[in-house]
mmCIF file of C-alpha atoms in Angstrom:
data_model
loop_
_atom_site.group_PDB
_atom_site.id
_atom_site.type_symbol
_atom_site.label_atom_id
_atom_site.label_comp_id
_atom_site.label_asym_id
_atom_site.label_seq_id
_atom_site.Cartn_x
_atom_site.Cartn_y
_atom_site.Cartn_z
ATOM 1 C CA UNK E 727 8.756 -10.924 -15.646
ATOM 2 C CA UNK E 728 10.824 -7.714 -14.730
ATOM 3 C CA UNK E 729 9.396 -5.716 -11.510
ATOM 4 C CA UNK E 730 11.628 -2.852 -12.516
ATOM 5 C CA UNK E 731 9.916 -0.207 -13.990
ATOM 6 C CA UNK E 732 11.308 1.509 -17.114
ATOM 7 C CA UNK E 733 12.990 5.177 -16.450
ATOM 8 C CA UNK E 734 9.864 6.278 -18.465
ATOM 9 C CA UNK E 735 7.654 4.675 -15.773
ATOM 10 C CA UNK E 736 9.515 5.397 -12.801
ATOM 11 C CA UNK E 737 9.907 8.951 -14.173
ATOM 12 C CA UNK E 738 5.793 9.551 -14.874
ATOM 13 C CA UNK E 739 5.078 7.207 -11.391
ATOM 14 C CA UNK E 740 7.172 9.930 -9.310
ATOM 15 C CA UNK E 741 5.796 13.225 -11.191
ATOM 16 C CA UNK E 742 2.153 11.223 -10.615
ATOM 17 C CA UNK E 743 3.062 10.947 -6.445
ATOM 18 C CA UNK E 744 4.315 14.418 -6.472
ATOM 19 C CA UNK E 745 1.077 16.076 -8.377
ATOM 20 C CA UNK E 746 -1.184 13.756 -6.181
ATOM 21 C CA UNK E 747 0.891 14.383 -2.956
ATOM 22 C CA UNK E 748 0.866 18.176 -3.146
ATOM 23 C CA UNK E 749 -3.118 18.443 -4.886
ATOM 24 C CA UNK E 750 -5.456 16.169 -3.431
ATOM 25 C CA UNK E 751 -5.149 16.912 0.356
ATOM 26 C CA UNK E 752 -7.817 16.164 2.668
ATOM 27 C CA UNK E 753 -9.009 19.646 2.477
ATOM 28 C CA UNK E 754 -9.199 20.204 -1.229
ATOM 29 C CA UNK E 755 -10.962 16.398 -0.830
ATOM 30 C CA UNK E 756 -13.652 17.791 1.352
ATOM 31 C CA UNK E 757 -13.848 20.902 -0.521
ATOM 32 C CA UNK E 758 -14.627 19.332 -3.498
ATOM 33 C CA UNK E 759 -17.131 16.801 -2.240
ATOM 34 C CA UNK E 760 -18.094 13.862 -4.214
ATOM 35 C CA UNK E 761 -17.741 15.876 -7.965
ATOM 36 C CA UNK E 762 -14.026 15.864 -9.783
ATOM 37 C CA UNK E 763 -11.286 18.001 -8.850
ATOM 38 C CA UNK E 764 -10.837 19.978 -11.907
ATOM 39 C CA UNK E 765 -8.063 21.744 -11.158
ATOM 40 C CA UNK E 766 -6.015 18.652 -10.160
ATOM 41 C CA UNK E 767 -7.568 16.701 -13.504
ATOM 42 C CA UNK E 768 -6.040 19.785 -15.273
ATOM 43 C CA UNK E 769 -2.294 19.906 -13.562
ATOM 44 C CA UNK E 770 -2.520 15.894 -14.234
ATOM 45 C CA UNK E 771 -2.810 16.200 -17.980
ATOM 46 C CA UNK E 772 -1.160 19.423 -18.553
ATOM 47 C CA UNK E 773 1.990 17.496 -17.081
ATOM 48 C CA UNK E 774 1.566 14.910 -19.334
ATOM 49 C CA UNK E 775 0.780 11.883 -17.773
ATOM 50 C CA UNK E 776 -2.608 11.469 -19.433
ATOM 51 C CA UNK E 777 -0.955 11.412 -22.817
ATOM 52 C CA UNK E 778 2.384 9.009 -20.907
ATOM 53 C CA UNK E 779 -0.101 6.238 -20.912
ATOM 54 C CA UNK E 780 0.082 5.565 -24.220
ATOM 55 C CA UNK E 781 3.912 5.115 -24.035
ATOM 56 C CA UNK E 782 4.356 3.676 -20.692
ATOM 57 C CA UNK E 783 1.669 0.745 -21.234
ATOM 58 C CA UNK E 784 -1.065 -0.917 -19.118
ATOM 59 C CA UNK E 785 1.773 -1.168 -16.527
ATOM 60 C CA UNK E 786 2.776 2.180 -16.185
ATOM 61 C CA UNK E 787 -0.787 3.083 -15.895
ATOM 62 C CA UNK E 788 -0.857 0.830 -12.961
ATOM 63 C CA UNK E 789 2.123 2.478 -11.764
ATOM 64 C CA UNK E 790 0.085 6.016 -11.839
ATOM 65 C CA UNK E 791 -3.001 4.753 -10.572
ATOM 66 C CA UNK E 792 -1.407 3.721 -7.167
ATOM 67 C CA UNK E 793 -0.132 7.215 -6.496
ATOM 68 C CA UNK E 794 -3.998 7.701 -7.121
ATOM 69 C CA UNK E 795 -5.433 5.364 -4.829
ATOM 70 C CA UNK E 796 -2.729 6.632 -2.045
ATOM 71 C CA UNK E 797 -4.454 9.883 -1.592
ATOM 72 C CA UNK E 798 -7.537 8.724 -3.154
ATOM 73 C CA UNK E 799 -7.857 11.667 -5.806
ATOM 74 C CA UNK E 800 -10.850 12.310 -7.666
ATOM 75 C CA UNK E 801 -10.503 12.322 -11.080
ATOM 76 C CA UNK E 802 -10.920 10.271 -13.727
ATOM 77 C CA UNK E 803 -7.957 8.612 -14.569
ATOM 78 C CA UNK E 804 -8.321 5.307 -14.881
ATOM 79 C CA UNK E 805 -11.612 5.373 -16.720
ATOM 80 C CA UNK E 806 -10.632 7.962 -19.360
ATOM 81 C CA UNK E 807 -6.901 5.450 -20.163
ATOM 82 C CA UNK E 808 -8.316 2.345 -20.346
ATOM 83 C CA UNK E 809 -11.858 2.825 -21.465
ATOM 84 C CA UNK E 810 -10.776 5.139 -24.212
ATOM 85 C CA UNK E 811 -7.005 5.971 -24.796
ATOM 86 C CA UNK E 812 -5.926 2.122 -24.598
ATOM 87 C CA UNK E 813 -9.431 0.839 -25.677
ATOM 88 C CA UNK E 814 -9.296 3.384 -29.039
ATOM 89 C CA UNK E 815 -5.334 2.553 -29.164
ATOM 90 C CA UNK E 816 -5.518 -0.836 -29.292
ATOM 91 C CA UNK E 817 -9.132 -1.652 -31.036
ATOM 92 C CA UNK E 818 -9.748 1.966 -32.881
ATOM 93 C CA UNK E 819 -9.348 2.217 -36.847
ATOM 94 C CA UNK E 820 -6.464 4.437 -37.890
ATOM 95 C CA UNK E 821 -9.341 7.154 -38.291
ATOM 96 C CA UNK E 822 -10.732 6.690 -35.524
ATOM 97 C CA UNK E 823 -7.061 6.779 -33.965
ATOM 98 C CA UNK E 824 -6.352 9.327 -35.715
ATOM 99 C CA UNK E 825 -9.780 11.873 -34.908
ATOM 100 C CA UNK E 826 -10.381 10.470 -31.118
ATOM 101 C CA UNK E 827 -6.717 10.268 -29.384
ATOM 102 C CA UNK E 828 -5.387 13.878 -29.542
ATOM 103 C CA UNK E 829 -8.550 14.755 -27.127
ATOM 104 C CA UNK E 830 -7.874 12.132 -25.086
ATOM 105 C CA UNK E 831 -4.505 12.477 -24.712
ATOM 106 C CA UNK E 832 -4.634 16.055 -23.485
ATOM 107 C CA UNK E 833 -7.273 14.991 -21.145
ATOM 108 C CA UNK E 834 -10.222 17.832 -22.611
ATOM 109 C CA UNK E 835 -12.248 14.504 -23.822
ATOM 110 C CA UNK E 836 -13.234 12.363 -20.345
ATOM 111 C CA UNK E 837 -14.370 9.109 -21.739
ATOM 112 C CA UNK E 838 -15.478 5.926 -19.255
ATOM 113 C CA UNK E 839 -16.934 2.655 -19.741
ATOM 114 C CA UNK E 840 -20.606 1.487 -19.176
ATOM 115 C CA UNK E 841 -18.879 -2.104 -17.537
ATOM 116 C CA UNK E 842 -19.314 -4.995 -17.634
ATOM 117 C CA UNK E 843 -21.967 -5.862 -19.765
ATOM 118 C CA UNK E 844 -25.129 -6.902 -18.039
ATOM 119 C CA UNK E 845 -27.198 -7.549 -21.206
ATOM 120 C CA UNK E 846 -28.937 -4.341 -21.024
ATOM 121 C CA UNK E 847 -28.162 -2.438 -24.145
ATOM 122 C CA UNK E 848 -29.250 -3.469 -27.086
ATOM 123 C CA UNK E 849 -28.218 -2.724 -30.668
ATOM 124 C CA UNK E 850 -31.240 -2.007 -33.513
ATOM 125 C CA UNK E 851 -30.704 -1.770 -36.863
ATOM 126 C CA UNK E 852 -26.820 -2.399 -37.170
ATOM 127 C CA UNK E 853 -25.506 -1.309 -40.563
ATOM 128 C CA UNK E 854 -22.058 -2.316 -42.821
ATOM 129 C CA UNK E 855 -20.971 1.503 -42.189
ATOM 130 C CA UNK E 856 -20.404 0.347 -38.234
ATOM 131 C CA UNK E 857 -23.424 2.285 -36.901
ATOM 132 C CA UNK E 858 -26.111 1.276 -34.694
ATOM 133 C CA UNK E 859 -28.956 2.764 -32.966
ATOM 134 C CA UNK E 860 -28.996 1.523 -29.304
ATOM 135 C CA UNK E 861 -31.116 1.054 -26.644
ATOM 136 C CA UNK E 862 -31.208 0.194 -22.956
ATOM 137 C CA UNK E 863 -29.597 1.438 -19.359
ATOM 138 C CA UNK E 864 -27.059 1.047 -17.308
ATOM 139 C CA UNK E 865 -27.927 2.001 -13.353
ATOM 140 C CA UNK E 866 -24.296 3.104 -12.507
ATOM 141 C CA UNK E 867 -21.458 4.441 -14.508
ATOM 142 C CA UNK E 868 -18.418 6.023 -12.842
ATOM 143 C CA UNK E 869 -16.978 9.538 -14.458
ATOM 144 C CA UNK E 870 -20.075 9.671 -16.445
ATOM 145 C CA UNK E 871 -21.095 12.997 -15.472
ATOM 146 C CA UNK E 872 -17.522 14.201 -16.284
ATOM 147 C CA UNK E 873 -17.132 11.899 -19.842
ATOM 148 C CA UNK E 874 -18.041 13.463 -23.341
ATOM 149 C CA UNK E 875 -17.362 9.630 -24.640
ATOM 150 C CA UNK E 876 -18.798 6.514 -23.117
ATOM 151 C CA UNK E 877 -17.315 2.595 -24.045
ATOM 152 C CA UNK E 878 -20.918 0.550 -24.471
ATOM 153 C CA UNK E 879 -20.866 -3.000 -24.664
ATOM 154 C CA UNK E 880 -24.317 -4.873 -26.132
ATOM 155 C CA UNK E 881 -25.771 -7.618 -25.266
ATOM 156 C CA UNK E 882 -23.997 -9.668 -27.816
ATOM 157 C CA UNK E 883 -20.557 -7.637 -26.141
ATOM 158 C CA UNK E 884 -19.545 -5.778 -29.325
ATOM 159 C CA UNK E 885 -18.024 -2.503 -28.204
ATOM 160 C CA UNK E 886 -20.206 0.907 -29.092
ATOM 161 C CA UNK E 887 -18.629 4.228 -29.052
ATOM 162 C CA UNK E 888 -21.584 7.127 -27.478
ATOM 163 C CA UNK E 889 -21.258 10.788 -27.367
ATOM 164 C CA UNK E 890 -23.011 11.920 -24.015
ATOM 165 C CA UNK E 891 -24.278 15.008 -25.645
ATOM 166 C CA UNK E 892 -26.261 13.242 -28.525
ATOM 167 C CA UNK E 893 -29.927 12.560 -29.293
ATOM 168 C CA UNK E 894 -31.344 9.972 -27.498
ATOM 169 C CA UNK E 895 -28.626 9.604 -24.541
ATOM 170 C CA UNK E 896 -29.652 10.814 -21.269
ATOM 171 C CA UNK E 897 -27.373 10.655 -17.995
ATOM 172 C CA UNK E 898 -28.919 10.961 -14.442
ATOM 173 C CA UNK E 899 -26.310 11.642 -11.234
ATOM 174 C CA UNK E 900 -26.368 8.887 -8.929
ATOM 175 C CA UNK E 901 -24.504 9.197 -5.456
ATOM 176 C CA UNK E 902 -22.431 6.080 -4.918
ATOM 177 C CA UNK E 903 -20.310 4.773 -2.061
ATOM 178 C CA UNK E 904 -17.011 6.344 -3.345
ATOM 179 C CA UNK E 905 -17.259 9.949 -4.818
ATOM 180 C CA UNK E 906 -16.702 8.920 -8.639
ATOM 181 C CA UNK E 907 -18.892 11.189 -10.274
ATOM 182 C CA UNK E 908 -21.762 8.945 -11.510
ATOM 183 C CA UNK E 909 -24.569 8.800 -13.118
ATOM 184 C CA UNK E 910 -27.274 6.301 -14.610
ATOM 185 C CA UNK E 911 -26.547 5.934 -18.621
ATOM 186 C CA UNK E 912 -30.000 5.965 -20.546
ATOM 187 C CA UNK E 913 -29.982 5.418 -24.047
ATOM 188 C CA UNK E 914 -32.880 5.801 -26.414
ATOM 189 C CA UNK E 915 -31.893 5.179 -29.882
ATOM 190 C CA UNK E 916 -28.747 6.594 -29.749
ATOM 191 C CA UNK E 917 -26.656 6.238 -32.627
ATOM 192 C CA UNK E 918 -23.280 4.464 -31.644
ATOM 193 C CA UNK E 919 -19.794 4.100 -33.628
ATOM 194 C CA UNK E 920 -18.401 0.441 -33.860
ATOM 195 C CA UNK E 921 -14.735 0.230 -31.807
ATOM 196 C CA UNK E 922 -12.950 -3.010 -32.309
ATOM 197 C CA UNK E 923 -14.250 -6.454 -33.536
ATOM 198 C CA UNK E 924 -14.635 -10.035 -31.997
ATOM 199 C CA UNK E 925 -12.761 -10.657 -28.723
ATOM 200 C CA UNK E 926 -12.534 -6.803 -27.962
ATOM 201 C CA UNK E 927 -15.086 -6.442 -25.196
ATOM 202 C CA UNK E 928 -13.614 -9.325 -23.168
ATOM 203 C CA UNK E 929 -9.413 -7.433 -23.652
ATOM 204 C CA UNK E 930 -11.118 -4.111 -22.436
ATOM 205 C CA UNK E 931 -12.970 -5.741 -19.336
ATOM 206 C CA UNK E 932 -9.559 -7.578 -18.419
ATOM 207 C CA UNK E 933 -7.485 -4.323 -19.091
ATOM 208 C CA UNK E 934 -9.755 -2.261 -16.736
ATOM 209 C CA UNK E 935 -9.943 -5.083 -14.087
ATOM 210 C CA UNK E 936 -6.303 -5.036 -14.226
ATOM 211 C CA UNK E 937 -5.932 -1.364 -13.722
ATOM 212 C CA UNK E 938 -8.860 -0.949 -11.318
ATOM 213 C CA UNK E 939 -6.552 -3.336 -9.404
ATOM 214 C CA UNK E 940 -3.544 -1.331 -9.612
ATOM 215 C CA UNK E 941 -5.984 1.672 -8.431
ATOM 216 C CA UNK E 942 -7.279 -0.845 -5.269
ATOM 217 C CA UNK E 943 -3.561 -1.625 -4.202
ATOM 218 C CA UNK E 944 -2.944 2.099 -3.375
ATOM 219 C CA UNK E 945 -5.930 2.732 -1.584
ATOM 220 C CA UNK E 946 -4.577 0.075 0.638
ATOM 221 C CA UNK E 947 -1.113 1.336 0.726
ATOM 222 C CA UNK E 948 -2.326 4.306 1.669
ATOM 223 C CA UNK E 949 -5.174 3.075 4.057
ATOM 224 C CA UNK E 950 -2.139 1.163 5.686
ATOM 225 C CA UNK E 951 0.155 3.787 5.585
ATOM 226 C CA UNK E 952 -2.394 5.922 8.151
ATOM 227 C CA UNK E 953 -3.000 3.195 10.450
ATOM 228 C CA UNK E 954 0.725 2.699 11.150
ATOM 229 C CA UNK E 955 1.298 6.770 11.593
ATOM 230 C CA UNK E 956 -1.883 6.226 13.932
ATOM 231 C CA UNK E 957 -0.871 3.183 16.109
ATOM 232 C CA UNK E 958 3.431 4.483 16.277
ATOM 233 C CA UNK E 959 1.735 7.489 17.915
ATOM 234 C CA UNK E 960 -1.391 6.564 19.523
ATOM 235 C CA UNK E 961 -0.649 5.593 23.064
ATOM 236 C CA UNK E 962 -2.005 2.979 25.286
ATOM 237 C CA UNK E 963 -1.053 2.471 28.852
ATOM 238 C CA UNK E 964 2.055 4.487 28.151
ATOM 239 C CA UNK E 965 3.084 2.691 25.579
ATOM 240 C CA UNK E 966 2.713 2.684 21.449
ATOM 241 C CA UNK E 967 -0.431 0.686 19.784
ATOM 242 C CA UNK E 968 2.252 -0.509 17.413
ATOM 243 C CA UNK E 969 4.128 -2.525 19.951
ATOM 244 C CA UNK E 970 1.115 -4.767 20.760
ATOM 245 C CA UNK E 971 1.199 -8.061 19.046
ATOM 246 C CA UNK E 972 -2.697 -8.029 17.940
ATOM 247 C CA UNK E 973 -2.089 -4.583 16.325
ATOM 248 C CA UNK E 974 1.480 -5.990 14.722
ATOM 249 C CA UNK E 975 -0.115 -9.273 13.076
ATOM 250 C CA UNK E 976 -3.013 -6.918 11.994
ATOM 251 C CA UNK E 977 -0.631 -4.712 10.110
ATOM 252 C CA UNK E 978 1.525 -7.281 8.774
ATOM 253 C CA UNK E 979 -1.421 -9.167 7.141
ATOM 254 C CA UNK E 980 -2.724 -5.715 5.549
ATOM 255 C CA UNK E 981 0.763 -5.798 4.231
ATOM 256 C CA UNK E 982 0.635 -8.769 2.909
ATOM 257 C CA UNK E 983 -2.591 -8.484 1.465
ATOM 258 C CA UNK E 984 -1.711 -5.086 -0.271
ATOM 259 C CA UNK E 985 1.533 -6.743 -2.049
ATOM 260 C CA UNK E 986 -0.165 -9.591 -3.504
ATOM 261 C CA UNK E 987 -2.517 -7.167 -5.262
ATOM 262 C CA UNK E 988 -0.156 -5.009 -6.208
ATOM 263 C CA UNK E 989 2.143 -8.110 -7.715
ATOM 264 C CA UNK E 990 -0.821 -9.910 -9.514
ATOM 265 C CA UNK E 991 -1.748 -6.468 -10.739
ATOM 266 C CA UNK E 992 1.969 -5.941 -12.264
ATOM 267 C CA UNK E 993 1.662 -9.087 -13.650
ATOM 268 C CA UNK E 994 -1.573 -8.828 -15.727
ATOM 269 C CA UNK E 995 -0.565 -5.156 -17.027
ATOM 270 C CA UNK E 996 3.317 -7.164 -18.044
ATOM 271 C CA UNK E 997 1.835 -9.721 -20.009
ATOM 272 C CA UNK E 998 -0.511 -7.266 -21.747
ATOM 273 C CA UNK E 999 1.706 -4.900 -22.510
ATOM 274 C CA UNK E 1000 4.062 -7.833 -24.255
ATOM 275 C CA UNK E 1001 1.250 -9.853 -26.280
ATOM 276 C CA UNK E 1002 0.956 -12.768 -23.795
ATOM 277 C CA UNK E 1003 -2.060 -13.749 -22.648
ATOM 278 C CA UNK E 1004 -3.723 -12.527 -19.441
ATOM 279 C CA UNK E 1005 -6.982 -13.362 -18.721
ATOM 280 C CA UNK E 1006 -6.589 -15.451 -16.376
ATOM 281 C CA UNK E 1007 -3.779 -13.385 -14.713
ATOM 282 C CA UNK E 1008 -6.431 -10.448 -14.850
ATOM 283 C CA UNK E 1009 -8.894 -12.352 -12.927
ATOM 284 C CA UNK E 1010 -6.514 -13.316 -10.509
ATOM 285 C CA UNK E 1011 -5.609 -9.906 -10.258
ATOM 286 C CA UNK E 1012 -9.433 -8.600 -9.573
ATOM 287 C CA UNK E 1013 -9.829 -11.262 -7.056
ATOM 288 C CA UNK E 1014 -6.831 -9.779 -4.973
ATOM 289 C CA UNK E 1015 -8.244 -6.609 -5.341
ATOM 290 C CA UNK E 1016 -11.857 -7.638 -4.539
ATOM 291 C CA UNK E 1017 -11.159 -10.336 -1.561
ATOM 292 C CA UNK E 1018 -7.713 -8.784 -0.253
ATOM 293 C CA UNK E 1019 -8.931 -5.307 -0.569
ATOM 294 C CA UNK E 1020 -11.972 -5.428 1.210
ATOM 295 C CA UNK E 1021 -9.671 -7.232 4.118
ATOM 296 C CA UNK E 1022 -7.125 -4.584 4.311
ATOM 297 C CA UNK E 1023 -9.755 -1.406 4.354
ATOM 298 C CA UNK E 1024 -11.042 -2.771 7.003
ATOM 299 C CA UNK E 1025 -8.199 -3.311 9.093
ATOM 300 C CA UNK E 1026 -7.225 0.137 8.351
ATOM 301 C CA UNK E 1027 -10.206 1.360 9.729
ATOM 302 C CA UNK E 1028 -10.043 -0.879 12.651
ATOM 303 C CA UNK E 1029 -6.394 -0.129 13.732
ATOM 304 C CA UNK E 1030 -7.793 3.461 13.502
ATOM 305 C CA UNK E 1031 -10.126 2.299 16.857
ATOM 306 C CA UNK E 1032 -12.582 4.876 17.584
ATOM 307 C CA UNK E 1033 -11.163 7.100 15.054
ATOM 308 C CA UNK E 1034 -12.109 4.899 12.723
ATOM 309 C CA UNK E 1035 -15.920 5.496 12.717
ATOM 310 C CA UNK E 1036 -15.290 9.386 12.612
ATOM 311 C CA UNK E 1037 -16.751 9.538 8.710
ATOM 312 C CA UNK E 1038 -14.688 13.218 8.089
ATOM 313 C CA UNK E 1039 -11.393 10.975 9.020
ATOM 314 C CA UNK E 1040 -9.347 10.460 5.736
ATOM 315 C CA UNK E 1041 -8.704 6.630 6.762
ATOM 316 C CA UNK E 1042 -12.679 6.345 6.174
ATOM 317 C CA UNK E 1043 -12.444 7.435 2.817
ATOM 318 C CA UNK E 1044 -10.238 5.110 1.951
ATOM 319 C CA UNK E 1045 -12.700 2.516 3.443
ATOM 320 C CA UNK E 1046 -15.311 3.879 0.937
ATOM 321 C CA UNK E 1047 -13.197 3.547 -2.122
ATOM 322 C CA UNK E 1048 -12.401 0.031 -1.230
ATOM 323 C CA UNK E 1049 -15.308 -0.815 -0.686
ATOM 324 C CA UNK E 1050 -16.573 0.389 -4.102
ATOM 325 C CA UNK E 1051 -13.356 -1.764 -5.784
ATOM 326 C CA UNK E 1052 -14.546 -4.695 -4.156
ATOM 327 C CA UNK E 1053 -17.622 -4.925 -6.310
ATOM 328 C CA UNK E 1054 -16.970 -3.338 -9.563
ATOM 329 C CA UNK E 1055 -16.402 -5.139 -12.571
ATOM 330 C CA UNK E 1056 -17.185 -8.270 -9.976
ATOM 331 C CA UNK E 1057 -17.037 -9.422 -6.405
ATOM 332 C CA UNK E 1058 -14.386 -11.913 -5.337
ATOM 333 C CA UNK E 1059 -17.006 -15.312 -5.712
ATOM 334 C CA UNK E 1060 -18.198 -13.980 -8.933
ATOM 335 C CA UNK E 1061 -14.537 -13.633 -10.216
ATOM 336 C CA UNK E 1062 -13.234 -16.603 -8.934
ATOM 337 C CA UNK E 1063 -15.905 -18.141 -10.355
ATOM 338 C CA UNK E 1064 -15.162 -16.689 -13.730
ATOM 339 C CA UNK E 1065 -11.268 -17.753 -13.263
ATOM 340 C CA UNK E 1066 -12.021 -21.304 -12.658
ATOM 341 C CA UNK E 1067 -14.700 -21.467 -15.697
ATOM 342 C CA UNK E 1068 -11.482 -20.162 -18.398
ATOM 343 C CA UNK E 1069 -9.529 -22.570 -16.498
ATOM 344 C CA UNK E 1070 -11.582 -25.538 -17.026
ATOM 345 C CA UNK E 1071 -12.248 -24.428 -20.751
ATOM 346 C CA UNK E 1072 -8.470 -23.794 -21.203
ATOM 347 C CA UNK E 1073 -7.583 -27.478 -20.116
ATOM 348 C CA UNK E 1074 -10.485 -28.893 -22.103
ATOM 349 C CA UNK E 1075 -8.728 -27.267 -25.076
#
């Protein structure tokens, strides 16, 4: 594959860094607690980078979403491109292409994704006009208390399109380790509209583990990025934490850790965005991000020293989000365990 990004992608991937670079500061972070940042959600979309994603692929989405993870921004970016811009671009009917996308696009539709499927929804009384009345919950959904559309898988993993605001579907905040906005999904009846047909759920889960990825490798860029500024300044005995081997070997692994998500990550969002299969490379890459990640938040927090456990320190929020990466849409074991099941079935075949 080609690591170079297209001028498209470098283009939106530098107008992403700046918006994020100059809008979510710590203060405005702190300020806005653990609800969206509206006014950065806003900028984000008026600029155009909502509607880019549709243009630049799964990869430049990954390209955006580690500007996101660098500073850690609260919005819903990645939730609202791949569980509904890609997911209705690449499953949706041309009418459902055609009514759903313009609102997504501009970014005043929020949609998310009630993932992965955990058997609790069920679908009643399933008609030939693609309707269905469903049924069940789902304890945590990110962005849901900022979505107006929510991506439901059933128990049998056909995909379910719900508007928050109709009868029978009832969403309850929930606080979670990183400030995503969540809430507990409760539906009761609620009718849902078909997206996509066999083999859909399973593209949309490795789509969003590959850009939840891309979104893990800048939280660790960035987490890294803090503890160097920390230990090149940070003194010890008159000299720099940064010249001490322990502190060098630390860094250098949290390097290495960061780049092989980031790499598997470009990888995955390639070979989806050309046709070629990437499950596997999509479990690889949510390994990385679960396993490697969890690794290099810590580190970050730990080259921090004493700093480190001060919870208002930036670093620490980085810590949460990885944290929170590390487990959704599956741990490492779970994942790897996944990998090497499509790997056995794969030879078999």
């Amino acid at each position: 594959m080609d690591f170079v990004p297209t001028e498209e992608q470098g283009a939106a991937q530098g107008l992403a860094a700046r918006i994020f670079g100059d809008l979510s500061t710590p203060e405005r972070l702190a300020v806005a607690g653990t609800g969206t940042d509206a006014e950065l959600w806003k900028e984000l979309c008026a600029a155009g980078l909502t509607a880019a994603v549709e243009e630049t692929g799964l990869l430049g989405l990954v390209l955006l979403l580690e500007e996101q993870g660098r500073t850690t921004a609260q919005v819903p970016f990645a939730a609202s491109c791949v569980y509904g811009l890609l997911a209705v671009a690449r499953h949706g009917t041309d009418e459902q292409r055609e009514r759903l996308l313009p609102a997504l696009r501009d970014g005043t539709t929020v949609a998310t994704g009630a993932f992965p499927a955990r058997g609790a929804i069920r679908a009643d009384g399933t008609s030939t006009d693609d309707a269905g009345r469903l049924s069940g919950s789902v304890p945590y959904v990110p962005w849901l208390r900022d979505a107006g559309l929510v991506l439901v898988p059933d128990r049998e993993r056909r995909l379910w399109i719900v508007r928050t605001g109709d009868p029978g579907v009832l969403t309850e905040p929930v606080e979670t380790t990183a400030p995503w906005s969540a809430a507990r999904l409760v539906l009761d009846g609620a009718v849902g509209e078909r997206l996509g047909g066999a083999g859909a759920y399973e593209e949309v889960l490795a789509a969003a583990r590959t850009a939840f990825a891309g979104l893990q490798a800048g939280v660790c860029a960035g987490s890294l990025a803090r503890a160097v500024a920390h230990v090149n300044t940070r003194e010890q005995f008159g000299r720099p934490l940064s010249t001490k081997q322990g502190v060098l070997l630390r860094a250098a692994d949290a390097h290495m850790d960061t780049e092989a998500i980031r790499v598997t990550a470009y990888e995955a969002a390639w070979r989806y965005d050309t046709g070629l299969p990437y499950g596997p490379q999509a479990l690889t890459a949510a390994w990385w991000a679960s396993e490697a990640g969890k690794r290099v938040v810590h580190a970050g927090q730990h080259l921090h020293g004493g700093t480190g456990a001060d919870l208002d320190h930036p670093v620490h929020r980085h810590f949460l989000w990885g944290r929170q990466l590390d487990s959704y849409l599956g741990c490492g074991g779970e994942v790897l365990q996944e990998l090497g099941d499509s790997l056995v079935k794969e030879g078999t075949e």
